[in-house]
Amino acid sequence: MTSQRTRNRLIQRLRQAGIANEQVLSVMANTPRHMFVDEALGQRAYEDTALPIGHGQTISQPYTVARMTEVLLQGGPCNKVLEIGTGSGYQTAILSPLVTKVYSVERIAALQKKAQQRIRQLKLRNVSMKLSDGGWGWPEVGPFDGILAAAAPETVPPTLLEQLAQGGRLVIPIGGDKQILMLITRTDGGFEHQELEAVNFVPFLPGVLR
Ligand code: SAH
């Protein structure tokens, strides 16, 4: 159930859903998503669906991971990327081979610890993780060429806009019951907002759970 054939079927599905970036598809074909869920859910890991990872959180749907990564990279190669909401670490593992350096923050300690172990196991060495509220960004290492959020705030956190480099791209779901995936680009004059598609993410919550 975790064979290359099963993975390739998922890639086929992503293509049909409109994912066109070959680099993204190739990384997804080579990333063992079953390692990012509990063993009991392993046989469902290559379905195009979100799955529970504990603590009321979910590993994102593969289509959503692919789409957000594709949108992030559409602006050209990314050097430094900040990810908010590490969760299982799956999106982190997809970003890692596609950008120079990934900084990923998660507010729930238990999830953060497990994700860190998986990233180490996969020998993805260009990833730094920390237990933190993504609402603060990661000012010590910013500004970022890309910021990708896997949890939805009601409005765009100004801190994240401040930590975007010139030309940088923020991909973030916004809203409560109804959410929309937004792409916000930092331009010479300010920020350009683009609404992409309806999405369904867990809420962006404040504070840290140790
Ligand atoms: N891309 C991840 C998605 C996990 S779900 C995956 O595929 O596994 C989103 C994650 O965002 C949850 O783990 C949740 O705890 C985290 N989160 C929510 N609000 C946050 C915040 N303010 N700062 C950091 N992480 C946050």
PDB file of C-alpha atoms and ligand atoms in Angstrom:
ATOM      1  CA  MET A   1       0.000   0.000   0.000  1.00  0.00           C
ATOM      2  CA  THR A   2       2.980   2.290   0.303  1.00  0.00           C
ATOM      3  CA  SER A   3       4.566   1.082  -2.952  1.00  0.00           C
ATOM      4  CA  GLN A   4       5.850   3.323  -5.731  1.00  0.00           C
ATOM      5  CA  ARG A   5       2.791   2.337  -7.787  1.00  0.00           C
ATOM      6  CA  THR A   6       0.434   3.632  -5.114  1.00  0.00           C
ATOM      7  CA  ARG A   7       2.429   6.875  -4.961  1.00  0.00           C
ATOM      8  CA  ASN A   8       2.379   7.244  -8.731  1.00  0.00           C
ATOM      9  CA  ARG A   9      -1.395   6.970  -8.715  1.00  0.00           C
ATOM     10  CA  LEU A  10      -1.506   9.948  -6.357  1.00  0.00           C
ATOM     11  CA  ILE A  11       0.770  11.910  -8.709  1.00  0.00           C
ATOM     12  CA  GLN A  12      -1.552  11.063 -11.609  1.00  0.00           C
ATOM     13  CA  ARG A  13      -4.450  12.413  -9.589  1.00  0.00           C
ATOM     14  CA  LEU A  14      -2.598  15.638  -8.778  1.00  0.00           C
ATOM     15  CA  ARG A  15      -1.871  16.160 -12.487  1.00  0.00           C
ATOM     16  CA  GLN A  16      -5.548  15.678 -13.289  1.00  0.00           C
ATOM     17  CA  ALA A  17      -6.387  18.226 -10.589  1.00  0.00           C
ATOM     18  CA  GLY A  18      -4.204  20.765 -12.419  1.00  0.00           C
ATOM     19  CA  ILE A  19      -0.805  20.576 -10.699  1.00  0.00           C
ATOM     20  CA  ALA A  20       1.692  21.259 -13.487  1.00  0.00           C
ATOM     21  CA  ASN A  21       5.050  21.951 -11.796  1.00  0.00           C
ATOM     22  CA  GLU A  22       7.144  18.852 -12.622  1.00  0.00           C
ATOM     23  CA  GLN A  23       9.630  19.501  -9.839  1.00  0.00           C
ATOM     24  CA  VAL A  24       6.847  19.573  -7.259  1.00  0.00           C
ATOM     25  CA  LEU A  25       5.295  16.400  -8.681  1.00  0.00           C
ATOM     26  CA  SER A  26       8.651  14.641  -8.683  1.00  0.00           C
ATOM     27  CA  VAL A  27       9.394  15.541  -5.058  1.00  0.00           C
ATOM     28  CA  MET A  28       5.920  14.364  -4.048  1.00  0.00           C
ATOM     29  CA  ALA A  29       6.421  11.080  -5.909  1.00  0.00           C
ATOM     30  CA  ASN A  30       9.621  10.521  -3.938  1.00  0.00           C
ATOM     31  CA  THR A  31       8.434  11.538  -0.475  1.00  0.00           C
ATOM     32  CA  PRO A  32       7.113   8.748   1.784  1.00  0.00           C
ATOM     33  CA  ARG A  33       3.885  10.368   3.097  1.00  0.00           C
ATOM     34  CA  HIS A  34       3.138   7.225   5.142  1.00  0.00           C
ATOM     35  CA  MET A  35       6.038   8.187   7.414  1.00  0.00           C
ATOM     36  CA  PHE A  36       4.117  11.316   8.429  1.00  0.00           C
ATOM     37  CA  VAL A  37       1.002   9.595   9.810  1.00  0.00           C
ATOM     38  CA  ASP A  38       0.405   6.966  12.501  1.00  0.00           C
ATOM     39  CA  GLU A  39       1.068   3.424  11.368  1.00  0.00           C
ATOM     40  CA  ALA A  40      -2.649   2.599  11.544  1.00  0.00           C
ATOM     41  CA  LEU A  41      -3.331   5.226   8.856  1.00  0.00           C
ATOM     42  CA  GLY A  42      -0.361   4.250   6.690  1.00  0.00           C
ATOM     43  CA  GLN A  43      -2.411   2.503   4.044  1.00  0.00           C
ATOM     44  CA  ARG A  44      -4.435   5.693   3.489  1.00  0.00           C
ATOM     45  CA  ALA A  45      -1.378   7.931   3.173  1.00  0.00           C
ATOM     46  CA  TYR A  46      -1.493   8.082  -0.655  1.00  0.00           C
ATOM     47  CA  GLU A  47      -5.148   9.011  -0.871  1.00  0.00           C
ATOM     48  CA  ASP A  48      -5.661  12.659  -1.792  1.00  0.00           C
ATOM     49  CA  THR A  49      -7.123  13.533   1.568  1.00  0.00           C
ATOM     50  CA  ALA A  50      -6.236  15.204   4.872  1.00  0.00           C
ATOM     51  CA  LEU A  51      -5.756  12.738   7.759  1.00  0.00           C
ATOM     52  CA  PRO A  52      -5.720  13.213  11.562  1.00  0.00           C
ATOM     53  CA  ILE A  53      -2.310  13.573  13.240  1.00  0.00           C
ATOM     54  CA  GLY A  54      -3.562  14.027  16.821  1.00  0.00           C
ATOM     55  CA  HIS A  55      -4.111  17.136  18.968  1.00  0.00           C
ATOM     56  CA  GLY A  56      -7.084  18.054  16.753  1.00  0.00           C
ATOM     57  CA  GLN A  57      -4.767  18.710  13.784  1.00  0.00           C
ATOM     58  CA  THR A  58      -4.441  17.161  10.334  1.00  0.00           C
ATOM     59  CA  ILE A  59      -1.776  16.427   7.748  1.00  0.00           C
ATOM     60  CA  SER A  60      -2.773  18.588   4.764  1.00  0.00           C
ATOM     61  CA  GLN A  61      -4.361  17.096   1.661  1.00  0.00           C
ATOM     62  CA  PRO A  62      -1.665  16.307  -0.957  1.00  0.00           C
ATOM     63  CA  TYR A  63      -3.438  18.482  -3.560  1.00  0.00           C
ATOM     64  CA  THR A  64      -3.282  21.470  -1.197  1.00  0.00           C
ATOM     65  CA  VAL A  65       0.396  20.882  -0.398  1.00  0.00           C
ATOM     66  CA  ALA A  66       1.196  20.644  -4.114  1.00  0.00           C
ATOM     67  CA  ARG A  67      -0.856  23.719  -4.995  1.00  0.00           C
ATOM     68  CA  MET A  68       0.625  25.923  -2.268  1.00  0.00           C
ATOM     69  CA  THR A  69       4.168  24.837  -3.146  1.00  0.00           C
ATOM     70  CA  GLU A  70       3.537  25.468  -6.829  1.00  0.00           C
ATOM     71  CA  VAL A  71       2.154  28.957  -6.132  1.00  0.00           C
ATOM     72  CA  LEU A  72       5.114  29.754  -3.884  1.00  0.00           C
ATOM     73  CA  LEU A  73       7.598  28.752  -6.610  1.00  0.00           C
ATOM     74  CA  GLN A  74       5.807  30.522  -9.459  1.00  0.00           C
ATOM     75  CA  GLY A  75       7.694  33.702  -8.576  1.00  0.00           C
ATOM     76  CA  GLY A  76      11.034  32.030  -9.389  1.00  0.00           C
ATOM     77  CA  PRO A  77      13.542  30.165  -7.213  1.00  0.00           C
ATOM     78  CA  CYS A  78      13.153  30.670  -3.453  1.00  0.00           C
ATOM     79  CA  ASN A  79      16.072  31.084  -1.134  1.00  0.00           C
ATOM     80  CA  LYS A  80      14.650  31.397   2.406  1.00  0.00           C
ATOM     81  CA  VAL A  81      11.164  30.081   3.175  1.00  0.00           C
ATOM     82  CA  LEU A  82       9.201  30.307   6.428  1.00  0.00           C
ATOM     83  CA  GLU A  83       6.537  27.670   7.042  1.00  0.00           C
ATOM     84  CA  ILE A  84       3.906  28.229   9.725  1.00  0.00           C
ATOM     85  CA  GLY A  85       2.248  25.112  11.133  1.00  0.00           C
ATOM     86  CA  THR A  86       4.797  22.295  10.766  1.00  0.00           C
ATOM     87  CA  GLY A  87       2.197  19.730  11.873  1.00  0.00           C
ATOM     88  CA  SER A  88       3.413  16.326  10.689  1.00  0.00           C
ATOM     89  CA  GLY A  89       6.347  17.861   8.803  1.00  0.00           C
ATOM     90  CA  TYR A  90       5.075  16.612   5.421  1.00  0.00           C
ATOM     91  CA  GLN A  91       4.864  20.044   3.769  1.00  0.00           C
ATOM     92  CA  THR A  92       8.314  20.792   5.223  1.00  0.00           C
ATOM     93  CA  ALA A  93       9.709  17.668   3.546  1.00  0.00           C
ATOM     94  CA  ILE A  94       8.202  18.720   0.207  1.00  0.00           C
ATOM     95  CA  LEU A  95       9.660  22.237   0.460  1.00  0.00           C
ATOM     96  CA  SER A  96      13.124  21.099   1.545  1.00  0.00           C
ATOM     97  CA  PRO A  97      14.505  19.892  -1.835  1.00  0.00           C
ATOM     98  CA  LEU A  98      12.840  22.768  -3.712  1.00  0.00           C
ATOM     99  CA  VAL A  99      14.259  25.792  -1.860  1.00  0.00           C
ATOM    100  CA  THR A 100      17.589  26.728  -0.301  1.00  0.00           C
ATOM    101  CA  LYS A 101      16.499  26.802   3.334  1.00  0.00           C
ATOM    102  CA  VAL A 102      13.265  26.058   5.211  1.00  0.00           C
ATOM    103  CA  TYR A 103      12.401  27.576   8.590  1.00  0.00           C
ATOM    104  CA  SER A 104       9.336  25.910  10.084  1.00  0.00           C
ATOM    105  CA  VAL A 105       7.430  26.811  13.253  1.00  0.00           C
ATOM    106  CA  GLU A 106       4.766  24.838  15.143  1.00  0.00           C
ATOM    107  CA  ARG A 107       2.884  25.814  18.337  1.00  0.00           C
ATOM    108  CA  ILE A 108       2.184  22.261  19.671  1.00  0.00           C
ATOM    109  CA  ALA A 109       5.328  20.738  21.245  1.00  0.00           C
ATOM    110  CA  ALA A 110       4.335  17.079  20.747  1.00  0.00           C
ATOM    111  CA  LEU A 111       3.757  17.548  17.003  1.00  0.00           C
ATOM    112  CA  GLN A 112       6.896  19.624  16.617  1.00  0.00           C
ATOM    113  CA  LYS A 113       9.042  16.934  18.241  1.00  0.00           C
ATOM    114  CA  LYS A 114       7.720  14.140  16.019  1.00  0.00           C
ATOM    115  CA  ALA A 115       8.091  16.240  12.874  1.00  0.00           C
ATOM    116  CA  GLN A 116      11.676  17.031  13.794  1.00  0.00           C
ATOM    117  CA  GLN A 117      12.449  13.300  14.150  1.00  0.00           C
ATOM    118  CA  ARG A 118      10.983  12.540  10.705  1.00  0.00           C
ATOM    119  CA  ILE A 119      12.946  15.340   9.036  1.00  0.00           C
ATOM    120  CA  ARG A 120      16.120  14.034  10.667  1.00  0.00           C
ATOM    121  CA  GLN A 121      15.343  10.477   9.591  1.00  0.00           C
ATOM    122  CA  LEU A 122      14.929  11.646   5.996  1.00  0.00           C
ATOM    123  CA  LYS A 123      18.276  13.510   6.297  1.00  0.00           C
ATOM    124  CA  LEU A 124      16.784  16.804   5.146  1.00  0.00           C
ATOM    125  CA  ARG A 125      19.558  19.073   6.353  1.00  0.00           C
ATOM    126  CA  ASN A 126      18.376  22.468   5.131  1.00  0.00           C
ATOM    127  CA  VAL A 127      15.501  22.615   7.642  1.00  0.00           C
ATOM    128  CA  SER A 128      15.420  24.544  10.937  1.00  0.00           C
ATOM    129  CA  MET A 129      12.442  24.068  13.223  1.00  0.00           C
ATOM    130  CA  LYS A 130      11.228  25.756  16.336  1.00  0.00           C
ATOM    131  CA  LEU A 131       8.381  25.629  18.820  1.00  0.00           C
ATOM    132  CA  SER A 132       6.762  29.016  18.442  1.00  0.00           C
ATOM    133  CA  ASP A 133       3.638  30.972  17.610  1.00  0.00           C
ATOM    134  CA  GLY A 134       3.793  31.670  13.892  1.00  0.00           C
ATOM    135  CA  GLY A 135       2.065  34.978  14.505  1.00  0.00           C
ATOM    136  CA  TRP A 136       5.507  36.264  15.469  1.00  0.00           C
ATOM    137  CA  GLY A 137       7.121  34.993  12.285  1.00  0.00           C
ATOM    138  CA  TRP A 138      10.847  34.323  12.769  1.00  0.00           C
ATOM    139  CA  PRO A 139      12.351  37.825  12.847  1.00  0.00           C
ATOM    140  CA  GLU A 140      15.924  36.692  13.643  1.00  0.00           C
ATOM    141  CA  VAL A 141      16.241  34.933  10.279  1.00  0.00           C
ATOM    142  CA  GLY A 142      13.878  36.948   8.067  1.00  0.00           C
ATOM    143  CA  PRO A 143      13.136  38.535   5.668  1.00  0.00           C
ATOM    144  CA  PHE A 144      11.850  35.579   3.638  1.00  0.00           C
ATOM    145  CA  ASP A 145      11.422  35.057  -0.107  1.00  0.00           C
ATOM    146  CA  GLY A 146       8.416  32.935   0.690  1.00  0.00           C
ATOM    147  CA  ILE A 147       6.091  32.371   3.633  1.00  0.00           C
ATOM    148  CA  LEU A 148       3.602  29.516   3.610  1.00  0.00           C
ATOM    149  CA  ALA A 149       0.946  29.096   6.313  1.00  0.00           C
ATOM    150  CA  ALA A 150      -0.927  25.826   6.924  1.00  0.00           C
ATOM    151  CA  ALA A 151      -3.389  27.319   9.410  1.00  0.00           C
ATOM    152  CA  ALA A 152      -5.974  30.009   8.730  1.00  0.00           C
ATOM    153  CA  PRO A 153      -6.108  33.344  10.595  1.00  0.00           C
ATOM    154  CA  GLU A 154      -9.167  35.623  10.226  1.00  0.00           C
ATOM    155  CA  THR A 155      -6.992  38.375   8.786  1.00  0.00           C
ATOM    156  CA  VAL A 156      -3.420  38.561   7.476  1.00  0.00           C
ATOM    157  CA  PRO A 157      -0.950  38.899  10.399  1.00  0.00           C
ATOM    158  CA  PRO A 158       0.982  42.178   9.811  1.00  0.00           C
ATOM    159  CA  THR A 159       4.149  40.598  11.260  1.00  0.00           C
ATOM    160  CA  LEU A 160       4.256  38.172   8.350  1.00  0.00           C
ATOM    161  CA  LEU A 161       3.939  40.984   5.819  1.00  0.00           C
ATOM    162  CA  GLU A 162       6.794  42.807   7.559  1.00  0.00           C
ATOM    163  CA  GLN A 163       9.017  39.715   7.249  1.00  0.00           C
ATOM    164  CA  LEU A 164       8.509  39.341   3.487  1.00  0.00           C
ATOM    165  CA  ALA A 165      11.503  40.316   1.351  1.00  0.00           C
ATOM    166  CA  GLN A 166      11.059  42.594  -1.667  1.00  0.00           C
ATOM    167  CA  GLY A 167       9.294  40.442  -4.301  1.00  0.00           C
ATOM    168  CA  GLY A 168       8.576  37.836  -1.613  1.00  0.00           C
ATOM    169  CA  ARG A 169       5.376  35.768  -1.649  1.00  0.00           C
ATOM    170  CA  LEU A 170       3.045  34.888   1.209  1.00  0.00           C
ATOM    171  CA  VAL A 171       0.670  31.964   0.574  1.00  0.00           C
ATOM    172  CA  ILE A 172      -1.939  31.827   3.313  1.00  0.00           C
ATOM    173  CA  PRO A 173      -5.526  30.669   3.906  1.00  0.00           C
ATOM    174  CA  ILE A 174      -7.688  33.467   5.344  1.00  0.00           C
ATOM    175  CA  GLY A 175     -11.061  33.241   7.066  1.00  0.00           C
ATOM    176  CA  GLY A 176     -13.192  31.284   9.523  1.00  0.00           C
ATOM    177  CA  ASP A 177     -16.014  29.013   8.331  1.00  0.00           C
ATOM    178  CA  LYS A 178     -15.336  30.065   4.768  1.00  0.00           C
ATOM    179  CA  GLN A 179     -11.678  30.317   3.835  1.00  0.00           C
ATOM    180  CA  ILE A 180      -9.876  31.511   0.773  1.00  0.00           C
ATOM    181  CA  LEU A 181      -6.274  30.786  -0.187  1.00  0.00           C
ATOM    182  CA  MET A 182      -4.472  34.090  -0.782  1.00  0.00           C
ATOM    183  CA  LEU A 183      -1.222  34.990  -2.488  1.00  0.00           C
ATOM    184  CA  ILE A 184       0.236  38.261  -1.236  1.00  0.00           C
ATOM    185  CA  THR A 185       3.301  39.603  -3.033  1.00  0.00           C
ATOM    186  CA  ARG A 186       5.545  42.367  -1.728  1.00  0.00           C
ATOM    187  CA  THR A 187       6.082  44.891  -4.508  1.00  0.00           C
ATOM    188  CA  ASP A 188       8.015  48.186  -4.702  1.00  0.00           C
ATOM    189  CA  GLY A 189       4.944  50.140  -3.755  1.00  0.00           C
ATOM    190  CA  GLY A 190       3.393  47.835  -1.160  1.00  0.00           C
ATOM    191  CA  PHE A 191       1.507  44.545  -1.321  1.00  0.00           C
ATOM    192  CA  GLU A 192      -0.464  42.899  -4.098  1.00  0.00           C
ATOM    193  CA  HIS A 193      -3.324  40.585  -3.053  1.00  0.00           C
ATOM    194  CA  GLN A 194      -4.654  37.706  -5.122  1.00  0.00           C
ATOM    195  CA  GLU A 195      -7.486  35.338  -4.171  1.00  0.00           C
ATOM    196  CA  LEU A 196      -6.756  31.811  -5.391  1.00  0.00           C
ATOM    197  CA  GLU A 197      -9.329  29.221  -4.321  1.00  0.00           C
ATOM    198  CA  ALA A 198     -11.578  28.033  -1.506  1.00  0.00           C
ATOM    199  CA  VAL A 199      -9.749  25.918   1.094  1.00  0.00           C
ATOM    200  CA  ASN A 200     -10.348  24.287   4.455  1.00  0.00           C
ATOM    201  CA  PHE A 201      -7.589  24.613   7.061  1.00  0.00           C
ATOM    202  CA  VAL A 202      -7.413  24.336  10.851  1.00  0.00           C
ATOM    203  CA  PRO A 203      -7.494  27.731  12.622  1.00  0.00           C
ATOM    204  CA  PHE A 204      -4.337  29.787  13.205  1.00  0.00           C
ATOM    205  CA  LEU A 205      -4.173  29.926  17.012  1.00  0.00           C
ATOM    206  CA  PRO A 206      -2.085  32.066  19.360  1.00  0.00           C
ATOM    207  CA  GLY A 207       0.449  30.886  21.942  1.00  0.00           C
ATOM    208  CA  VAL A 208       2.495  27.737  22.449  1.00  0.00           C
ATOM    209  CA  LEU A 209       1.401  24.369  23.966  1.00  0.00           C
ATOM    210  CA  ARG A 210       4.289  22.707  25.783  1.00  0.00           C
TER     211      ARG A 210
HETATM  212  N1  SAH B   1       1.413  21.162   6.626  1.00  0.00           N
HETATM  213  C1  SAH B   1       1.080  20.473   7.861  1.00  0.00           C
HETATM  214  C2  SAH B   1      -0.243  20.997   8.335  1.00  0.00           C
HETATM  215  C3  SAH B   1      -0.567  20.697   9.735  1.00  0.00           C
HETATM  216  S1  SAH B   1      -2.106  21.396  10.277  1.00  0.00           S
HETATM  217  C4  SAH B   1       1.007  18.977   7.565  1.00  0.00           C
HETATM  218  O1  SAH B   1       0.741  18.653   6.400  1.00  0.00           O
HETATM  219  O2  SAH B   1       1.178  18.163   8.454  1.00  0.00           O
HETATM  220  C5  SAH B   1      -1.630  23.019  10.734  1.00  0.00           C
HETATM  221  C6  SAH B   1      -0.700  23.139  11.888  1.00  0.00           C
HETATM  222  O3  SAH B   1      -0.616  24.525  12.210  1.00  0.00           O
HETATM  223  C7  SAH B   1      -1.164  22.442  13.180  1.00  0.00           C
HETATM  224  O4  SAH B   1      -0.177  21.537  13.567  1.00  0.00           O
HETATM  225  C8  SAH B   1      -1.307  23.595  14.190  1.00  0.00           C
HETATM  226  O5  SAH B   1      -0.913  23.246  15.500  1.00  0.00           O
HETATM  227  C9  SAH B   1      -0.391  24.634  13.594  1.00  0.00           C
HETATM  228  N2  SAH B   1      -0.664  26.021  13.985  1.00  0.00           N
HETATM  229  C10 SAH B   1      -1.857  26.655  14.121  1.00  0.00           C
HETATM  230  N3  SAH B   1      -1.672  27.932  14.477  1.00  0.00           N
HETATM  231  C11 SAH B   1      -0.322  28.120  14.579  1.00  0.00           C
HETATM  232  C12 SAH B   1       0.494  29.229  14.946  1.00  0.00           C
HETATM  233  N4  SAH B   1      -0.009  30.410  15.280  1.00  0.00           N
HETATM  234  N5  SAH B   1       1.829  29.033  14.954  1.00  0.00           N
HETATM  235  C13 SAH B   1       2.385  27.852  14.632  1.00  0.00           C
HETATM  236  N6  SAH B   1       1.672  26.767  14.280  1.00  0.00           N
HETATM  237  C14 SAH B   1       0.322  26.906  14.257  1.00  0.00           C
END
